[in-house]
PDB file of C-alpha atoms in Angstrom:
ATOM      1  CA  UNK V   1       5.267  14.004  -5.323  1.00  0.00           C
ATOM      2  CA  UNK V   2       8.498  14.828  -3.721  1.00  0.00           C
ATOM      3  CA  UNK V   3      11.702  12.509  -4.381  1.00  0.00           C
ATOM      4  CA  UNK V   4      14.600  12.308  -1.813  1.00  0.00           C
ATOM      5  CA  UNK V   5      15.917  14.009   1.115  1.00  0.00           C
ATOM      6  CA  UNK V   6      19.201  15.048   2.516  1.00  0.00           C
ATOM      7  CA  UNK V   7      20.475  11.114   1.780  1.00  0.00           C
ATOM      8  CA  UNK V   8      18.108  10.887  -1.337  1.00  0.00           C
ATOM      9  CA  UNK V   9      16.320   7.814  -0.029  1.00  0.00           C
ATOM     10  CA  UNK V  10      12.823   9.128   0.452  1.00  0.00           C
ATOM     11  CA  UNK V  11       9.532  10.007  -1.702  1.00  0.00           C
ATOM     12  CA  UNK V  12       6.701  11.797  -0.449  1.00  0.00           C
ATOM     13  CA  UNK V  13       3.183  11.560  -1.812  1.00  0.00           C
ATOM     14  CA  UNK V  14       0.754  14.115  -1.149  1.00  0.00           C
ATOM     15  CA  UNK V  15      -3.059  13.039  -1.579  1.00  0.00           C
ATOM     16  CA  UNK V  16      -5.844  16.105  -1.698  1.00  0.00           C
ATOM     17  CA  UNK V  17      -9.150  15.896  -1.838  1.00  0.00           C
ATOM     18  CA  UNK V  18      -9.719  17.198  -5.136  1.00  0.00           C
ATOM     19  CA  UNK V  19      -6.720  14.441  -6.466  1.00  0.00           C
ATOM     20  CA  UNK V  20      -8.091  11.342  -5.259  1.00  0.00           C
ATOM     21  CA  UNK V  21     -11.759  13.014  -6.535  1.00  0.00           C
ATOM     22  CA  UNK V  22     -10.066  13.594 -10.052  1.00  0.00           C
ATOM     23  CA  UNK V  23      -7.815  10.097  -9.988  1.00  0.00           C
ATOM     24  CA  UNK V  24      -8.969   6.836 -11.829  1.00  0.00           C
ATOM     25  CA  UNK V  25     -11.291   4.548 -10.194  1.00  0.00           C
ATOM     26  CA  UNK V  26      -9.462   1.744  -8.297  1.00  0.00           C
ATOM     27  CA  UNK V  27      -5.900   4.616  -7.424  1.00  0.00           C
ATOM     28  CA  UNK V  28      -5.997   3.385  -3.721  1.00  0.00           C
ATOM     29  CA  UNK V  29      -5.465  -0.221  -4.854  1.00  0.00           C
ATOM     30  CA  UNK V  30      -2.739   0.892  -7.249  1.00  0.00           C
ATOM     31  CA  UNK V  31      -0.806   2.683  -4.678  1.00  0.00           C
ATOM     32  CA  UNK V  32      -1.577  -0.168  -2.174  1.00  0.00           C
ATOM     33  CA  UNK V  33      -0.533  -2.783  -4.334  1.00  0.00           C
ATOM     34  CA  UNK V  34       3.272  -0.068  -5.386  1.00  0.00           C
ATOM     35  CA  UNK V  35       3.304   0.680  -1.409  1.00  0.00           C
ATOM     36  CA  UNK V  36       3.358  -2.994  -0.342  1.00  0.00           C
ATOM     37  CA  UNK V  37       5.389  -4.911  -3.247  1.00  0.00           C
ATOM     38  CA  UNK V  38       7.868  -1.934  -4.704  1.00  0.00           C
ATOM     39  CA  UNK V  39       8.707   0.751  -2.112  1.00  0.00           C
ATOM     40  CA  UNK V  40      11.337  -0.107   0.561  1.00  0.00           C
ATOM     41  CA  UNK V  41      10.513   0.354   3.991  1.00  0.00           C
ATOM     42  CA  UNK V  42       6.947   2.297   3.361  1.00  0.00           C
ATOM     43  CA  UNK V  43       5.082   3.890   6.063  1.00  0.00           C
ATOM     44  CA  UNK V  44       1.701   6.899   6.011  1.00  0.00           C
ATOM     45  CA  UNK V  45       3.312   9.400   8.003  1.00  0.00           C
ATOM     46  CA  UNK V  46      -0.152  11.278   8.393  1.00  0.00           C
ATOM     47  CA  UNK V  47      -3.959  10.245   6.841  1.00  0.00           C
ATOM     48  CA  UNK V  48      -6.705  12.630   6.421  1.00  0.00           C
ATOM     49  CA  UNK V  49     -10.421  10.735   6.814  1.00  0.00           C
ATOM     50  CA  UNK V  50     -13.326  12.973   5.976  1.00  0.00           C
ATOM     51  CA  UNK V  51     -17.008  12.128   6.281  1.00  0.00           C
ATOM     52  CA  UNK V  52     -19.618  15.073   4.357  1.00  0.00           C
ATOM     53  CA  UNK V  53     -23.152  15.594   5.571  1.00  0.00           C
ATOM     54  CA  UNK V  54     -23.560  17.616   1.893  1.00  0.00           C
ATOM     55  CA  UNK V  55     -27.491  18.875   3.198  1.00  0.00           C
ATOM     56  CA  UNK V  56     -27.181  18.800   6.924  1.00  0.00           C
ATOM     57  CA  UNK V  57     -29.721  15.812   7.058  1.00  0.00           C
ATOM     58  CA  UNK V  58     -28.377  14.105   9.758  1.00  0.00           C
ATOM     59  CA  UNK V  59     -25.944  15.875  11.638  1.00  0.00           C
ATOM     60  CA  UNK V  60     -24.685  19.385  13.153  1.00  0.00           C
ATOM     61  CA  UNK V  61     -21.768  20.326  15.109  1.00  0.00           C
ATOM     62  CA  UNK V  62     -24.149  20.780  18.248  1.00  0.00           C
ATOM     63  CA  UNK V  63     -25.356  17.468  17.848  1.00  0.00           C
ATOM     64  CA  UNK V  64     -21.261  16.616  17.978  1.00  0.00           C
ATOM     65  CA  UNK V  65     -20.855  18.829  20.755  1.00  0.00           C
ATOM     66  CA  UNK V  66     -23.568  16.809  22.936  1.00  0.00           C
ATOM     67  CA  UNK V  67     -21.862  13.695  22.197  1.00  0.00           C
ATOM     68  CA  UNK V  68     -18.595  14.910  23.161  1.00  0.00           C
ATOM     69  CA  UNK V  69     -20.442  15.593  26.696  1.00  0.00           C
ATOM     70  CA  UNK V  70     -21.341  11.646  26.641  1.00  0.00           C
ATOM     71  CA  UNK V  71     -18.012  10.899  26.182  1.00  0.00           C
ATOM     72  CA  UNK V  72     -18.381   9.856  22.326  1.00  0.00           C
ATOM     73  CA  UNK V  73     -14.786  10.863  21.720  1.00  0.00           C
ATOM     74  CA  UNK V  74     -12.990   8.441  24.504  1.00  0.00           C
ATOM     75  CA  UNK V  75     -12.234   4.881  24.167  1.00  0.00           C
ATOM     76  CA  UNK V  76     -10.887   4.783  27.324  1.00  0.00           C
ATOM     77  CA  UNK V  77     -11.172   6.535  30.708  1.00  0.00           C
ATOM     78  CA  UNK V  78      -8.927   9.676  29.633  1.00  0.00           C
ATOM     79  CA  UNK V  79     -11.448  12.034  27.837  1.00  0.00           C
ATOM     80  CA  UNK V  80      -9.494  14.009  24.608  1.00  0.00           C
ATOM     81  CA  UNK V  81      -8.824  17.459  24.273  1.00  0.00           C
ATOM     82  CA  UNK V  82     -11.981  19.478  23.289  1.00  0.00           C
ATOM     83  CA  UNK V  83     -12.243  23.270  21.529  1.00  0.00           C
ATOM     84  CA  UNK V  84     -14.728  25.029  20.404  1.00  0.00           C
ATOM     85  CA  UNK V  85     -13.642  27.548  17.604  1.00  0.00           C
ATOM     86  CA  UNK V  86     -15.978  29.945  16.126  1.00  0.00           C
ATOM     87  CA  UNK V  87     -19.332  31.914  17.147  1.00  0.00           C
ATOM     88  CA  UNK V  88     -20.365  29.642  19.687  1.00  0.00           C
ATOM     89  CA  UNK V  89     -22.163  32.516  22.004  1.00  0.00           C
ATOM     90  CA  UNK V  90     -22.723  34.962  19.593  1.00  0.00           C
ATOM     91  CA  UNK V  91     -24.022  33.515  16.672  1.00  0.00           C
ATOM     92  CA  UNK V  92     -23.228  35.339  13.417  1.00  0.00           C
ATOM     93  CA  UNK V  93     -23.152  32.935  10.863  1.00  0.00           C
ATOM     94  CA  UNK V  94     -18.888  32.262  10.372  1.00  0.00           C
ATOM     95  CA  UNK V  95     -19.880  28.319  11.740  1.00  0.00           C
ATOM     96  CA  UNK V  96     -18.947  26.619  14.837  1.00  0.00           C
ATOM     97  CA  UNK V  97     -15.794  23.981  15.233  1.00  0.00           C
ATOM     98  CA  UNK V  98     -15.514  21.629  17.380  1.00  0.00           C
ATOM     99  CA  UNK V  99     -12.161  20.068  17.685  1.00  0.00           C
ATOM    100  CA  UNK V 100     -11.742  17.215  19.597  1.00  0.00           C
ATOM    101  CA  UNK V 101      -8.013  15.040  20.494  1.00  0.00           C
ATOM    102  CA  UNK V 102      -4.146  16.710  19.251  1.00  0.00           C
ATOM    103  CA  UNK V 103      -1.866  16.818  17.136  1.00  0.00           C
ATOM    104  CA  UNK V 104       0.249  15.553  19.398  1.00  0.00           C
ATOM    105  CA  UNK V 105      -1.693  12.134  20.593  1.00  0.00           C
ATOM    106  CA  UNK V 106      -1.947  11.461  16.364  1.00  0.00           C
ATOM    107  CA  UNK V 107      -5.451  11.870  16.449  1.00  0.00           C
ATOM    108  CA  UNK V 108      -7.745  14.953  15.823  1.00  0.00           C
ATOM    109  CA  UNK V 109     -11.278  15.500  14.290  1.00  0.00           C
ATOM    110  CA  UNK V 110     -12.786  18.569  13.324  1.00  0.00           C
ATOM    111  CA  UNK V 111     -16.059  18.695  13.403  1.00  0.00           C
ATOM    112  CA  UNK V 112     -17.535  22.479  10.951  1.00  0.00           C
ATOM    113  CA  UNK V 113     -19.766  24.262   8.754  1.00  0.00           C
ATOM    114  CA  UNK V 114     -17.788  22.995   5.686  1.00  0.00           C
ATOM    115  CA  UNK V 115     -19.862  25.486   3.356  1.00  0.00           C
ATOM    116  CA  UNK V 116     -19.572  27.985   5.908  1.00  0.00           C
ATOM    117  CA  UNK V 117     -16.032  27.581   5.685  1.00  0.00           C
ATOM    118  CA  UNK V 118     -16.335  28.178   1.428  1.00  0.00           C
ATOM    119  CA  UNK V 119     -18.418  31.340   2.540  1.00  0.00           C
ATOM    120  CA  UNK V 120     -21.821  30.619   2.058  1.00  0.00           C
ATOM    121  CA  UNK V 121     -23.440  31.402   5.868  1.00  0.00           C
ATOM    122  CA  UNK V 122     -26.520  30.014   4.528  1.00  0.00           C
ATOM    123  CA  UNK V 123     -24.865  26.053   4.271  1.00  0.00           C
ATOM    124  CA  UNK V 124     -26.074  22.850   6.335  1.00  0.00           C
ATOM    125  CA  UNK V 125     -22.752  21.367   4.866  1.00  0.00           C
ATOM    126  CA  UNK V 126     -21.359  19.620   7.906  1.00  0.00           C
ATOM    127  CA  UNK V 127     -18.069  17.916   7.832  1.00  0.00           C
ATOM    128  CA  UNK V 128     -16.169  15.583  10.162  1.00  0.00           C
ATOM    129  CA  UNK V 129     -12.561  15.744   9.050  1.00  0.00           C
ATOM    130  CA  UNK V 130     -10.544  12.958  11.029  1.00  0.00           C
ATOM    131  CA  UNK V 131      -6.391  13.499  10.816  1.00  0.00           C
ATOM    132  CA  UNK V 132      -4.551  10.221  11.674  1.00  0.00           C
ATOM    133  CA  UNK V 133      -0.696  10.817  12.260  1.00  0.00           C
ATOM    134  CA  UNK V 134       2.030   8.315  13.093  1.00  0.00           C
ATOM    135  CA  UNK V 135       3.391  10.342  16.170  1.00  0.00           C
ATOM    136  CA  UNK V 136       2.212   7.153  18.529  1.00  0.00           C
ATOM    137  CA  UNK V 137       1.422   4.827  16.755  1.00  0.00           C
ATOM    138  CA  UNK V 138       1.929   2.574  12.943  1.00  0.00           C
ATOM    139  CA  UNK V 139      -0.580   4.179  10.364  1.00  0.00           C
ATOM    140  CA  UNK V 140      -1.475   0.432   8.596  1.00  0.00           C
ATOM    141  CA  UNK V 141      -1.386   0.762   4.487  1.00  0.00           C
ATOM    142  CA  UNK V 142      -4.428  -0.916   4.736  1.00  0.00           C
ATOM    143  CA  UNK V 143      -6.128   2.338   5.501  1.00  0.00           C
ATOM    144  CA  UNK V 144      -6.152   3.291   2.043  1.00  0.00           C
ATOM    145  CA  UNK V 145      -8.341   0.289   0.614  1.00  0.00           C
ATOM    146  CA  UNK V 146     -10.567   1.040   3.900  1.00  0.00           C
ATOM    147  CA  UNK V 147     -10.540   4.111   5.256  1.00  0.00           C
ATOM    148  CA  UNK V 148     -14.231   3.939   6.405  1.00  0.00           C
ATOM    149  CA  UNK V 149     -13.549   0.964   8.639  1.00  0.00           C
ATOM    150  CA  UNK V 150     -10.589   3.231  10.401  1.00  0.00           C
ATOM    151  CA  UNK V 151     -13.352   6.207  10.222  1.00  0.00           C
ATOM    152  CA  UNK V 152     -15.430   4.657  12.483  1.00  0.00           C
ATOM    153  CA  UNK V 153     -13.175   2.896  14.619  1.00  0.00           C
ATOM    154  CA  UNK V 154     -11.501   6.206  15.653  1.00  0.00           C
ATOM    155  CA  UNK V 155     -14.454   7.361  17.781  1.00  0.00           C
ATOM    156  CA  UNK V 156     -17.752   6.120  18.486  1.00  0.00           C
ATOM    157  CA  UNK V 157     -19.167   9.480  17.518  1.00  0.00           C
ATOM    158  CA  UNK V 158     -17.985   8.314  14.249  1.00  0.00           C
ATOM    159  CA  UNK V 159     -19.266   4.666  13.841  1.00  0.00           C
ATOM    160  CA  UNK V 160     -22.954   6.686  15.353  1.00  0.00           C
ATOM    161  CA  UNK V 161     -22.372   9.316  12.223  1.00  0.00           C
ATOM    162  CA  UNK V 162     -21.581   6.285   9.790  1.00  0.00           C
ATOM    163  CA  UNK V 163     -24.429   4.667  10.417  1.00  0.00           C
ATOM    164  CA  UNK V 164     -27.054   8.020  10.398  1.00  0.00           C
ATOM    165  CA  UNK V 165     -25.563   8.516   6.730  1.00  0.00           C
ATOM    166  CA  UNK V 166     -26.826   5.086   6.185  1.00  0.00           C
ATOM    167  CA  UNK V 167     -30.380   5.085   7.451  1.00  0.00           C
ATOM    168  CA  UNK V 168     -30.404   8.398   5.621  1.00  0.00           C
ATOM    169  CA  UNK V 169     -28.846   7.179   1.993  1.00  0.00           C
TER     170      UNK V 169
END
């Protein structure tokens, strides 16, 4: 947490992972409920949505690859920005990204070996990291009591992933 700025009128609130694992059930109501009836003038400058395939039972980032090719990362005629970080050709086991949208529209996913990342080469871990930013456009403070409607709204790719981690538990 991070109070004021050169006028002294601004607090920042930094969310990781690991905090919102570690913080008391119901925190996203709590800070919902400060956000929209004690803060002046409140706004999410930048949300982080993360979906984990733990065992790599349902998805890979080739299977995320092939739906970039059928256009499972547009929702309208323009098709996003697509990388592909990593071995890719020459498979050594350091994992494959695929990064699809910018920075600079205020909307990216990442798409990677999550326990590849952590070092183990051996991991399935597969994790679709979404990061929402206000650059173009109002980040609602509704995203924090439902951030897995907003999930799968950003992409069809995602609302297809969503509902494999269902059929699969």
């Amino acid at each position: 947490i991070c109070l004021g700025n050169k006028k002294g009128e601004s607090c920042l609130i930094m969310l990781t992972g690991h905090g919102c694992h570690m913080a008391s059930n119901g925190w996203e109501f709590a800070l919902y409920q400060w956000l929209e009836n004690t803060a002046v003038n409140p706004k999410i400058t930048r949300c982080d949505l993360a979906h984990d395939d733990f065992n790599g039972d349902y998805s890979t980032v080739e299977w995320a690859n092939e739906c970039d090719t059928q256009g499972k990362f547009a929702l309208t005629n323009r098709l996003p920005q697509v990388q592909h970080l990593g071995d890719w050709k020459r498979h050594v086991g350091k994992g494959r990204t695929l990064q699809v949208g910018s920075r600079e529209s205020g909307k990216l996913i990442r798409i990677y070996g999550k326990g590849k990342q952590l070092g183990d080469c051996e991991s399935l871990w597969l994790r679709s990291e979404l990061e929402l930013s206000n650059k173009s456009k109002i980040i609602p403070l509704d995203i924090l009591l439902h951030p897995t409607q907003y999930f799968v709204g950003a992409y069809p790719y995602c609302g297809e992933l969503i509902s494999l981690a269902n059929k699969n538990g």
